[in-house]
Amino acid sequence: LINRAIDGLYRPGSTFKTITATAALNEGILTGTDTVNCNHVYTFYNDISPKCLGWHGATNITKALQVSCNIYFYDVGRRTGIDKLTAYAKDYGLGQDLGLEIGGSKGYLACPETFENLNMMWTPGQVLQAAIGQSEINITPLQMAVQASTLANKGVRHKPYLVDSIHSYNMEKTIKKTDTVVASTIKIKYDKTYDYIEQGMILASK
């Protein structure tokens, strides 16, 4: 009897990579043409060797989103840092109360605070997993839908709602109309931040 759309909690996986991309591009960590070399295994750390499903070679942000390259986002996530990744995820509505009329789970993000609450030890390697939507993160399908709409709106997140309007019995009079509310806005620091992300998402669908 769980309303899975608003209370079901799931790892977002690679859908989170668009958030990592936003944070890295908008904070100037990289540009849309910078590349990371994907040789299937990430070897920055000596004690962990997370892998990618492919061998993508020199990969920029657009290609990384198209092929969902883990190596690219491991490296970009490490360079961006968990604080910025968490801040942007919250701007997108993840791990937040969205203010829906009937409520819904907030979920939680993969970050040191969550690990402390779960009595787990945070390690540098967790940043890599967080950057690709893994580790200890759980969010709702509604939050993922809000994330997608925020991408389409170039960083403007609207509060979701169920009731658009209330009318009289004979439908001749509008008693109440729900106004659109902007919940948060990501300040765009570089004009092409969302252009690169949109290109990658379009290519991924082909």
XYZ file of C-alpha atoms in Angstrom:
206
model
C 0.000 0.000 0.000
C 2.917 2.321 -0.676
C 2.428 5.161 -3.136
C 5.638 4.439 -4.986
C 5.641 7.702 -6.917
C 5.985 9.812 -3.771
C 7.084 7.369 -1.062
C 9.041 4.690 -2.890
C 12.775 5.209 -2.401
C 15.260 4.166 -5.071
C 18.832 4.819 -6.146
C 18.743 7.177 -9.138
C 21.808 5.650 -10.785
C 23.010 7.299 -13.966
C 20.158 9.824 -14.048
C 22.166 11.589 -11.317
C 25.010 12.200 -13.780
C 23.171 15.239 -15.141
C 23.457 16.790 -11.676
C 27.179 16.025 -11.510
C 27.512 17.566 -14.966
C 25.629 20.698 -13.896
C 27.783 21.182 -10.806
C 31.074 20.667 -12.636
C 30.227 22.874 -15.631
C 28.561 25.637 -13.645
C 31.358 25.815 -11.072
C 34.025 25.982 -13.761
C 35.592 22.646 -12.791
C 35.692 21.818 -16.486
C 34.454 23.061 -19.834
C 32.256 21.341 -22.363
C 35.266 20.371 -24.466
C 37.572 19.061 -21.705
C 38.070 15.312 -21.833
C 38.700 12.434 -19.442
C 40.330 9.263 -20.770
C 38.206 6.173 -20.138
C 40.157 2.916 -20.144
C 37.437 0.924 -18.362
C 39.043 1.114 -14.882
C 39.450 4.209 -12.701
C 42.922 4.159 -11.173
C 43.209 7.450 -9.268
C 43.113 5.660 -5.886
C 45.422 2.770 -5.021
C 42.950 0.799 -2.913
C 39.833 0.937 -5.106
C 39.380 0.384 -8.836
C 35.783 1.085 -9.873
C 34.935 0.222 -13.449
C 32.960 1.460 -16.422
C 30.867 -0.711 -18.712
C 32.877 0.419 -21.722
C 36.220 1.636 -23.021
C 35.310 5.101 -24.284
C 38.713 6.725 -24.718
C 38.910 10.530 -24.660
C 35.458 11.582 -23.491
C 33.919 15.039 -23.112
C 30.756 15.898 -21.190
C 28.376 15.396 -24.111
C 29.786 11.990 -25.016
C 29.937 11.005 -21.337
C 26.193 11.594 -21.000
C 25.491 9.883 -24.316
C 27.300 6.650 -23.375
C 26.855 7.028 -19.587
C 30.600 6.799 -18.951
C 31.318 6.020 -15.302
C 35.027 6.827 -15.544
C 34.277 10.358 -16.711
C 31.896 11.022 -13.851
C 34.114 9.341 -11.248
C 36.859 11.799 -12.128
C 34.600 14.826 -12.488
C 32.798 14.005 -9.238
C 36.092 13.682 -7.366
C 37.253 17.055 -8.671
C 33.938 18.753 -7.966
C 33.687 17.436 -4.393
C 30.797 16.090 -2.365
C 29.768 19.474 -0.936
C 29.022 20.943 -4.358
C 27.399 17.725 -5.587
C 25.115 17.724 -2.546
C 24.239 21.406 -2.908
C 23.248 21.015 -6.553
C 21.287 17.839 -5.846
C 19.259 19.767 -3.282
C 18.688 22.564 -5.799
C 17.203 19.925 -8.099
C 14.878 18.787 -5.291
C 16.583 15.534 -4.331
C 16.486 14.689 -0.639
C 14.019 17.546 -0.138
C 10.373 17.969 0.831
C 8.799 18.990 -2.485
C 5.707 20.442 -0.828
C 3.185 18.170 -2.574
C -0.367 18.434 -1.172
C -0.384 14.830 0.060
C 3.177 14.811 1.316
C 5.864 12.368 0.281
C 9.214 11.046 1.395
C 12.219 13.354 1.424
C 14.648 10.531 0.847
C 18.334 11.203 1.434
C 21.554 11.907 -0.441
C 24.910 10.146 -0.433
C 26.969 12.524 1.699
C 28.876 12.552 5.021
C 25.749 13.650 6.934
C 23.785 10.628 5.729
C 26.647 8.285 6.557
C 26.825 9.735 10.061
C 23.083 9.202 10.508
C 23.476 5.594 9.363
C 26.510 5.043 11.622
C 28.678 4.397 8.582
C 32.159 5.684 7.778
C 32.497 8.125 4.897
C 35.503 7.491 2.632
C 36.873 9.342 -0.423
C 35.703 6.508 -2.655
C 32.092 7.267 -1.754
C 32.360 10.526 -3.709
C 32.915 8.490 -6.867
C 29.807 6.422 -6.251
C 27.767 9.483 -5.279
C 28.697 11.144 -8.586
C 26.974 8.349 -10.533
C 23.891 8.126 -8.327
C 25.020 5.143 -6.262
C 26.202 4.714 -2.644
C 23.694 5.533 0.128
C 21.231 7.659 -1.824
C 17.502 7.050 -2.044
C 15.012 9.343 -3.728
C 11.465 9.152 -5.046
C 10.260 8.885 -8.661
C 8.551 12.269 -8.211
C 11.882 13.832 -7.262
C 13.412 12.309 -10.396
C 10.592 13.783 -12.483
C 11.169 17.190 -10.881
C 14.880 16.843 -11.644
C 14.082 16.202 -15.310
C 11.749 19.191 -15.526
C 14.370 21.391 -13.852
C 16.865 20.363 -16.508
C 14.338 21.252 -19.207
C 13.794 24.634 -17.527
C 17.556 25.301 -17.392
C 17.824 25.249 -13.608
C 14.431 26.623 -12.617
C 12.617 24.176 -10.314
C 8.870 24.452 -9.868
C 6.909 23.122 -6.918
C 4.859 20.115 -8.061
C 1.134 19.919 -7.369
C -1.795 17.562 -7.943
C -4.767 19.923 -8.034
C -4.637 22.337 -10.941
C -7.979 24.006 -10.229
C -11.295 23.668 -8.393
C -14.545 24.456 -10.211
C -18.197 24.824 -9.315
C -20.419 21.789 -9.788
C -21.641 22.979 -13.190
C -18.054 23.911 -14.200
C -19.115 27.489 -14.935
C -17.054 29.094 -12.201
C -13.424 28.606 -11.212
C -13.276 28.639 -7.442
C -9.527 28.251 -7.104
C -6.585 28.022 -9.473
C -3.183 26.715 -8.394
C -0.430 29.184 -9.199
C 2.966 28.049 -10.417
C 5.565 28.453 -7.673
C 9.314 28.557 -8.301
C 10.914 26.484 -5.552
C 14.540 27.237 -6.455
C 16.690 28.571 -9.275
C 20.215 27.520 -10.111
C 22.187 30.637 -10.984
C 23.800 29.948 -14.335
C 27.417 31.075 -14.260
C 28.345 29.908 -17.763
C 25.957 30.430 -20.664
C 26.431 26.991 -22.240
C 26.118 24.947 -19.050
C 22.778 23.448 -20.023
C 23.496 23.328 -23.757
C 26.127 20.621 -23.286
C 23.878 18.635 -20.958
C 20.921 18.830 -23.333
C 23.087 17.687 -26.247
C 24.275 14.676 -24.285
C 20.762 13.715 -23.247
C 19.461 14.009 -26.815
C 22.305 11.839 -28.127
C 21.625 9.258 -25.402
C 18.072 8.864 -26.669
C 19.097 8.098 -30.255
